[in-house]
Short mmCIF file of C-alpha atoms in Angstrom, two decimals:
data_model
loop_
_atom_site.label_atom_id
_atom_site.label_comp_id
_atom_site.label_asym_id
_atom_site.label_seq_id
_atom_site.Cartn_x
_atom_site.Cartn_y
_atom_site.Cartn_z
CA MET A 17 -31.27 31.12 62.53
CA ALA A 18 -28.41 32.76 60.76
CA THR A 19 -25.73 31.71 58.37
CA THR A 20 -22.52 33.25 59.53
CA ARG A 21 -19.14 33.60 58.31
CA GLU A 22 -16.14 35.54 59.40
CA SER A 23 -13.82 37.49 57.23
CA SER A 24 -10.36 39.34 57.14
CA ALA A 25 -12.10 42.30 55.41
CA THR A 26 -13.40 45.14 57.34
CA VAL A 27 -17.17 45.95 57.55
CA GLU A 28 -16.48 48.90 55.14
CA GLN A 29 -15.12 46.65 52.68
CA VAL A 30 -18.05 44.16 52.63
CA TRP A 31 -20.39 46.97 52.76
CA ASP A 32 -18.75 48.54 49.76
CA VAL A 33 -19.59 45.02 47.56
CA LEU A 34 -22.99 44.94 49.11
CA ALA A 35 -23.75 48.69 47.82
CA ASP A 36 -22.53 47.50 44.29
CA GLY A 37 -25.61 46.21 42.83
CA TRP A 38 -23.62 45.16 39.71
CA ALA A 39 -21.68 42.80 41.85
CA TYR A 40 -24.88 40.93 43.14
CA ALA A 41 -24.75 38.08 40.85
CA THR A 42 -21.12 37.56 41.48
CA TRP A 43 -21.74 36.50 45.06
CA VAL A 44 -25.49 35.53 45.28
CA VAL A 45 -25.88 31.66 44.15
CA GLY A 46 -28.64 31.45 41.69
CA ALA A 47 -28.47 34.96 40.23
CA SER A 48 -26.92 34.59 36.87
CA ARG A 49 -26.75 38.19 35.50
CA ILE A 50 -28.04 41.60 36.33
CA ARG A 51 -30.02 43.46 33.86
CA ALA A 52 -30.20 46.87 35.63
CA VAL A 53 -29.60 48.49 38.92
CA ASP A 54 -31.58 51.42 40.12
CA PRO A 55 -29.49 54.44 40.56
CA ALA A 56 -30.31 54.85 44.04
CA TRP A 57 -28.99 51.38 45.10
CA PRO A 58 -29.05 50.32 48.05
CA SER A 59 -31.58 52.90 49.52
CA VAL A 60 -34.73 51.45 50.86
CA GLY A 61 -37.20 50.80 47.83
CA SER A 62 -34.46 50.56 45.22
CA ARG A 63 -34.08 47.33 43.12
CA ILE A 64 -31.77 45.10 41.49
CA HIS A 65 -33.09 43.77 38.48
CA HIS A 66 -31.68 40.32 37.76
CA SER A 67 -32.20 36.93 36.01
CA VAL A 68 -31.89 33.51 37.83
CA GLY A 69 -31.16 30.20 36.35
CA ILE A 70 -28.90 28.65 33.52
CA TRP A 71 -29.08 29.65 29.92
CA PRO A 72 -31.58 28.84 27.89
CA VAL A 73 -33.80 28.54 31.15
CA VAL A 74 -33.58 31.80 33.17
CA LEU A 75 -36.33 33.72 34.93
CA SER A 76 -36.05 37.55 34.94
CA ASP A 77 -37.32 39.04 38.41
CA HIS A 78 -35.89 41.80 41.04
CA THR A 79 -34.49 42.35 44.52
CA ARG A 80 -35.70 45.09 46.61
CA VAL A 81 -34.46 46.81 49.56
CA THR A 82 -36.88 46.75 52.05
CA GLY A 83 -34.65 48.30 55.28
CA LEU A 84 -31.23 49.73 55.73
CA HIS A 85 -28.56 50.74 58.48
CA GLU A 86 -26.09 52.11 56.29
CA GLY A 87 -22.91 50.24 56.42
CA ARG A 88 -24.35 47.71 58.91
CA GLU A 89 -27.59 45.82 57.69
CA LEU A 90 -29.13 45.51 54.50
CA SER A 91 -32.68 43.94 54.29
CA LEU A 92 -34.16 42.81 51.05
CA GLU A 93 -37.04 41.06 49.40
CA ALA A 94 -35.43 38.58 47.11
CA ARG A 95 -37.95 37.55 44.41
CA ALA A 96 -37.55 34.65 41.90
CA LEU A 97 -41.03 33.93 40.70
CA PRO A 98 -42.33 31.40 40.06
CA PHE A 99 -40.46 29.93 43.21
CA GLY A 100 -41.51 32.65 45.39
CA ALA A 101 -39.96 35.54 47.43
CA ALA A 102 -37.70 35.61 50.49
CA SER A 103 -36.94 38.22 53.17
CA VAL A 104 -33.37 38.04 53.24
CA THR A 105 -31.16 40.53 55.91
CA ILE A 106 -27.48 40.86 56.03
CA ARG A 107 -25.87 42.03 58.92
CA LEU A 108 -22.02 43.21 59.32
CA LEU A 109 -20.48 43.24 63.06
CA PRO A 110 -17.17 44.49 63.56
CA LEU A 111 -14.32 42.26 64.97
CA ALA A 112 -10.98 43.33 66.14
CA ALA A 113 -9.49 41.81 62.70
CA GLY A 114 -12.14 42.05 60.04
CA CYS A 115 -15.76 41.40 60.54
CA ARG A 116 -18.43 38.74 61.34
CA ILE A 117 -20.99 38.59 58.23
CA GLU A 118 -24.78 37.06 59.18
CA MET A 119 -27.42 36.31 56.74
CA ILE A 120 -30.96 35.39 58.08
CA GLU A 121 -33.29 34.19 55.19
CA HIS A 122 -37.13 33.51 55.45
CA ALA A 123 -39.53 32.72 52.82
CA LEU A 124 -42.20 35.04 52.30
CA THR A 125 -44.75 33.20 50.00
CA PRO A 126 -46.33 29.71 50.08
CA PRO A 127 -45.64 26.92 49.83
CA ILE A 128 -42.08 27.35 51.45
CA SER A 129 -43.36 30.04 54.09
CA LEU A 130 -45.80 27.17 55.31
CA VAL A 131 -42.25 25.14 56.20
CA PRO A 132 -41.00 25.49 59.91
CA ASP A 133 -38.16 28.03 60.26
CA ALA A 134 -35.66 25.48 61.12
CA VAL A 135 -36.52 23.54 58.18
CA GLN A 136 -36.32 26.62 55.83
CA HIS A 137 -32.78 27.32 57.52
CA ALA A 138 -31.34 23.90 56.85
CA LEU A 139 -32.60 23.97 53.37
CA VAL A 140 -31.15 27.44 52.46
CA HIS A 141 -27.80 26.97 54.92
CA PRO A 142 -25.46 25.59 52.14
CA ARG A 143 -26.53 28.20 49.55
CA ASN A 144 -26.04 30.97 52.09
CA ARG A 145 -22.74 29.61 53.23
CA GLU A 146 -21.52 29.59 49.54
CA ALA A 147 -22.96 33.44 49.01
CA LEU A 148 -21.09 34.49 52.27
CA ARG A 149 -18.03 32.80 51.28
CA ARG A 150 -18.24 34.69 47.61
CA LEU A 151 -19.16 37.93 49.45
CA ALA A 152 -16.18 37.51 51.80
CA LEU A 153 -13.71 36.83 49.05
CA LEU A 154 -14.78 39.61 47.05
CA ALA A 155 -14.33 42.17 50.03
CA GLU A 156 -11.18 40.61 50.89
CA ARG A 157 -9.66 40.83 47.47
CA SER A 158 -10.36 44.71 47.65
CA SER A 159 -7.87 44.95 50.65
CA SER A 160 -5.05 42.69 49.00
CA PRO A 161 -2.13 44.61 47.36
CA SER A 162 -2.07 44.52 43.88
#
């Protein structure tokens, strides 16, 4: 199941935000800071080195690109150990005015990976809905006049 949001931003504007690894903590709920971004981001295998949590309790980990369809789809392995890892796919679909953003997330590691997909979706949907709201706002901001 996907979490979706329609945006007035174009596919290209949303992709520009996704392609800016330094913006990751701005739209990903739970990411508190970016420590480094591989120069090849968002090519397959590249990573964003981030921290999760609220100071002073932050965990350092990374997110890695596992698949890419340039300008349309980005597949990630998002890690926040000891909580586990998840597969996250973000798809951008053009609309007559703007685009539709889809986010699909599945746990990759136990114990959450043992939970049925529908329950996993219900658990992550509120966080992913907020992440897509933030992503859309960042992309829409880039289209507004200064």
